[in-house]
Coordinates of C-alpha atoms in Angstrom, one line a residue:
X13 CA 87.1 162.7 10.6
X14 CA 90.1 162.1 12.6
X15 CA 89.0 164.4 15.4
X16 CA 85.6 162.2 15.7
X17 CA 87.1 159.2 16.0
X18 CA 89.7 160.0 18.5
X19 CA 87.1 161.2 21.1
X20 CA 86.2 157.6 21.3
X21 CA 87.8 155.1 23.3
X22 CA 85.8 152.4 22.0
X23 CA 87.3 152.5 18.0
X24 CA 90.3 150.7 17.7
X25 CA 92.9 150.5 14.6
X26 CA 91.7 147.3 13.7
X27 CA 88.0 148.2 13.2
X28 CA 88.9 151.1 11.6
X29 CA 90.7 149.0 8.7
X30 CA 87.5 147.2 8.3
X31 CA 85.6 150.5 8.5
X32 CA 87.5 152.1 6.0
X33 CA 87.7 148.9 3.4
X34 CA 83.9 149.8 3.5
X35 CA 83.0 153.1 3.1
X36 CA 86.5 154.3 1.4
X37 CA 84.7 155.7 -2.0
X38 CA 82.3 158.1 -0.1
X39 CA 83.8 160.6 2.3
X40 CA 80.1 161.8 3.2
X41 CA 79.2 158.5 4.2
X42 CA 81.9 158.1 6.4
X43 CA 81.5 161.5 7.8
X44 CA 78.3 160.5 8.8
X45 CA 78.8 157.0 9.7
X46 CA 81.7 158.2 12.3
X47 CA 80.0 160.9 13.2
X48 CA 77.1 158.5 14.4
X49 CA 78.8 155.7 15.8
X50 CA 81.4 158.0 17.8
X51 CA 78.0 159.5 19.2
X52 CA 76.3 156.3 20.2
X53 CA 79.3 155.0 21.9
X54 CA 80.0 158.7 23.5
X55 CA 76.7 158.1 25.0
X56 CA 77.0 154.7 26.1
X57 CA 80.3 155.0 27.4
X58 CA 79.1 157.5 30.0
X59 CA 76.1 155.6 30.9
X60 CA 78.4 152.3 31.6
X61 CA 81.2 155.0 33.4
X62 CA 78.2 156.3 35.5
X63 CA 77.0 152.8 36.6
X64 CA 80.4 151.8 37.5
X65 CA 80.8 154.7 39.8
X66 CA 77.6 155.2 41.3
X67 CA 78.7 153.3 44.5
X68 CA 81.8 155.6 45.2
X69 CA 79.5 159.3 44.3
X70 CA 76.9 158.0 47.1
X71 CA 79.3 157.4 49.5
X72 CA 81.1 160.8 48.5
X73 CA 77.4 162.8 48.2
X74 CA 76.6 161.0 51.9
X75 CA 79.8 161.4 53.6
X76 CA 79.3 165.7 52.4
X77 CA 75.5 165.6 53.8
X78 CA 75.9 164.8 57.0
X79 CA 79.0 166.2 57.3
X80 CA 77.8 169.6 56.2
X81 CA 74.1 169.2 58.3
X82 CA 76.4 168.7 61.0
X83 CA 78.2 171.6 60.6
X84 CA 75.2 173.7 59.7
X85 CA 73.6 172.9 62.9
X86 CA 76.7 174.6 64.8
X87 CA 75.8 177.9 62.6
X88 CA 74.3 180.9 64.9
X89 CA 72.4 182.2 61.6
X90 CA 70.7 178.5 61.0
X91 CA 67.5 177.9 62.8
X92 CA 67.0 174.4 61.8
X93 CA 68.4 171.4 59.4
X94 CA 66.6 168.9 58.2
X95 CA 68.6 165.6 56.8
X96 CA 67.6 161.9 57.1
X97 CA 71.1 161.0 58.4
X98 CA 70.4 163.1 61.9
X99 CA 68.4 161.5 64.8
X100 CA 66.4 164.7 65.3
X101 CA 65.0 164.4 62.0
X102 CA 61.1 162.8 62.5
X103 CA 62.3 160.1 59.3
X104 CA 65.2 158.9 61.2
X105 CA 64.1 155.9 62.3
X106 CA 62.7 154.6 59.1
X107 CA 65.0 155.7 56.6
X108 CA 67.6 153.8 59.1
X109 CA 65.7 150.6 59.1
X110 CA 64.9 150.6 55.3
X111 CA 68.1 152.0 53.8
X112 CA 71.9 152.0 53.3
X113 CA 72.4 155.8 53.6
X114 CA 70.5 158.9 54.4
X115 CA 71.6 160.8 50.7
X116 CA 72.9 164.0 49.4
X117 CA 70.1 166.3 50.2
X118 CA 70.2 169.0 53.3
X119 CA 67.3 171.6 53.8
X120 CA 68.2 174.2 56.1
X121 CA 66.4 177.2 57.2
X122 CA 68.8 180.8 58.1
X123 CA 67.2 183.8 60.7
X124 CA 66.0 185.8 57.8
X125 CA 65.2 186.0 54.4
X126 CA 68.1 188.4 53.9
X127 CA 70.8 186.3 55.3
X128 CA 69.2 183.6 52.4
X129 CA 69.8 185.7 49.9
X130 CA 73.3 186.4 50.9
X131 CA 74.3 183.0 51.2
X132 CA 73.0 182.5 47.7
X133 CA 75.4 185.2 46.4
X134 CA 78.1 184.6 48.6
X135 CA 78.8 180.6 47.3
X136 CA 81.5 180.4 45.0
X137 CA 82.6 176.8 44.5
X138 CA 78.4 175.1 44.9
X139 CA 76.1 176.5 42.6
X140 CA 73.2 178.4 43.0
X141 CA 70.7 176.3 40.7
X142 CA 67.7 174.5 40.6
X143 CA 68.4 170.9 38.9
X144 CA 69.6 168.9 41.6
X145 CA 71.2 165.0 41.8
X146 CA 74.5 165.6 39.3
X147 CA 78.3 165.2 41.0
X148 CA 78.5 169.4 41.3
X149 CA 77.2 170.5 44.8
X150 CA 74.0 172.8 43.9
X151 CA 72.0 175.3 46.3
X152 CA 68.2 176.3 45.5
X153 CA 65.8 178.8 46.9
X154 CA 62.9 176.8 46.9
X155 CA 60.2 179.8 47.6
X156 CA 61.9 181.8 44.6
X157 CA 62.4 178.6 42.8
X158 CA 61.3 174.9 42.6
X159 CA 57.6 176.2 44.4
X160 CA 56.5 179.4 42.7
X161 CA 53.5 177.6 41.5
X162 CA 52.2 177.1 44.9
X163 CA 50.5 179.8 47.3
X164 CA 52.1 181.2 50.4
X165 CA 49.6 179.6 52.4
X166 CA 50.4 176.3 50.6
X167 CA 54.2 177.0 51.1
X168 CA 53.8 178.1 54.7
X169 CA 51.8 174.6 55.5
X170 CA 54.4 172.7 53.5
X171 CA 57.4 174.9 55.6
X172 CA 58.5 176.5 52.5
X173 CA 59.4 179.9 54.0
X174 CA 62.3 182.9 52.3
X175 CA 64.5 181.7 55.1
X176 CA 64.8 178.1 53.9
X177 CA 67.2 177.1 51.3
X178 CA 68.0 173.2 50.1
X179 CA 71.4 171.7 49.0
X180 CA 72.1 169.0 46.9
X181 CA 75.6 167.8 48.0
X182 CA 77.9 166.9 45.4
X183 CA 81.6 164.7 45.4
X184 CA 84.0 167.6 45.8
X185 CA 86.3 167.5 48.8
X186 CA 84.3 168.2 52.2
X187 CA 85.9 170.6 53.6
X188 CA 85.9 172.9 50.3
X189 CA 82.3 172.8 50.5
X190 CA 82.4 173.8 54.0
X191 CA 84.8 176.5 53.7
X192 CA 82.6 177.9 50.8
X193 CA 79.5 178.2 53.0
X194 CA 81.6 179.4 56.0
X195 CA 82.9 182.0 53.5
X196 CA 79.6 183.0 53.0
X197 CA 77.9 182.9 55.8
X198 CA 80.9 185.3 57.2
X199 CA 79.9 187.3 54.8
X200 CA 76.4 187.9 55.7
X201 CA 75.9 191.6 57.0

């Protein structure tokens, strides 16, 4: 019981007088009981912690994006990067005028389906996964992926190709998730 109510922050000594004045002739209820309310509050405390932060991971997620699409555009093995936050992308413009920030998402396409799959091995610190939007930088293979369902000539009008691969920047430190993918793309034979 102890160990359930020390994970949460939000149960202090004096509730926990009142609490036990209540429930002090059943253990099982108070088992349960703790067991609940240390849940609820687990839950709500990370739901107030993540709306609190929110501000500070966009900036982090949008300061890696472009960061990173600028750095992948300076790669020999990338043909092209797609990312709100560059002026060559076609939704430049827009995005500019109707947002705050271009986000955390880069789609970049390599010189061969080979060199993908590399890459995808090669990353150590970002993930190679397919849920995308949490604080841990994640790489996907969308044609393996996220768009299995859809036919090549579907992919090939939608530019979903074996050389293209999409990243979902996380908050880690910048320059670890560039030396990661320089790492990796080094590493490409």
């Amino acid at each position: 019981v102890v160990g359930i109510v020390g994970k949460s922050k939000s149960l202090d000594f004096p509730t926990m007088l009142i609490f036990w004045s209540l429930v002090r002739n059943s253990v099982v209820l108070a088992v349960y009981l703790l067991f609940s309310v240390a849940c609820f509050l687990t839950v709500h405390e990370h739901f107030i912690c993540g709306i609190k932060t929110l501000p500070l991971r966009m900036e982090q997620h949008q300061k890696n994006a472009f960061t990173i699409a600028k750095w992948l555009q300076k790669q020999p093995r990338v043909q092209y990067v797609l990312y709100p936050g560059l002026e060559n992308h076609p939704g430049y413009e827009i995005n500019k005028a109707q947002t705050t920030g271009f986000g955390g998402m880069i789609s970049f396409a390599v010189d061969n389906s080979e060199t993908a799959l590399q890459i995808l091995e090669g990353v150590k610190l970002i993930k190679f996964a397919e849920s995308l939007g949490g604080t841990e930088s994640l790489i996907t293979y969308p044609i393996r992926q996220t768009h299995t369902d859809l036919t090549a000539e579907e992919c090939a009008e939608k530019g979903i190709t074996d050389c293209l691969l999409r990243f979902s920047t996380g908050i880690e430190a910048t320059q670890d998730l560039i030396d990661d993918l320089a790492q990796a793309f080094t590493a490409v034979e």
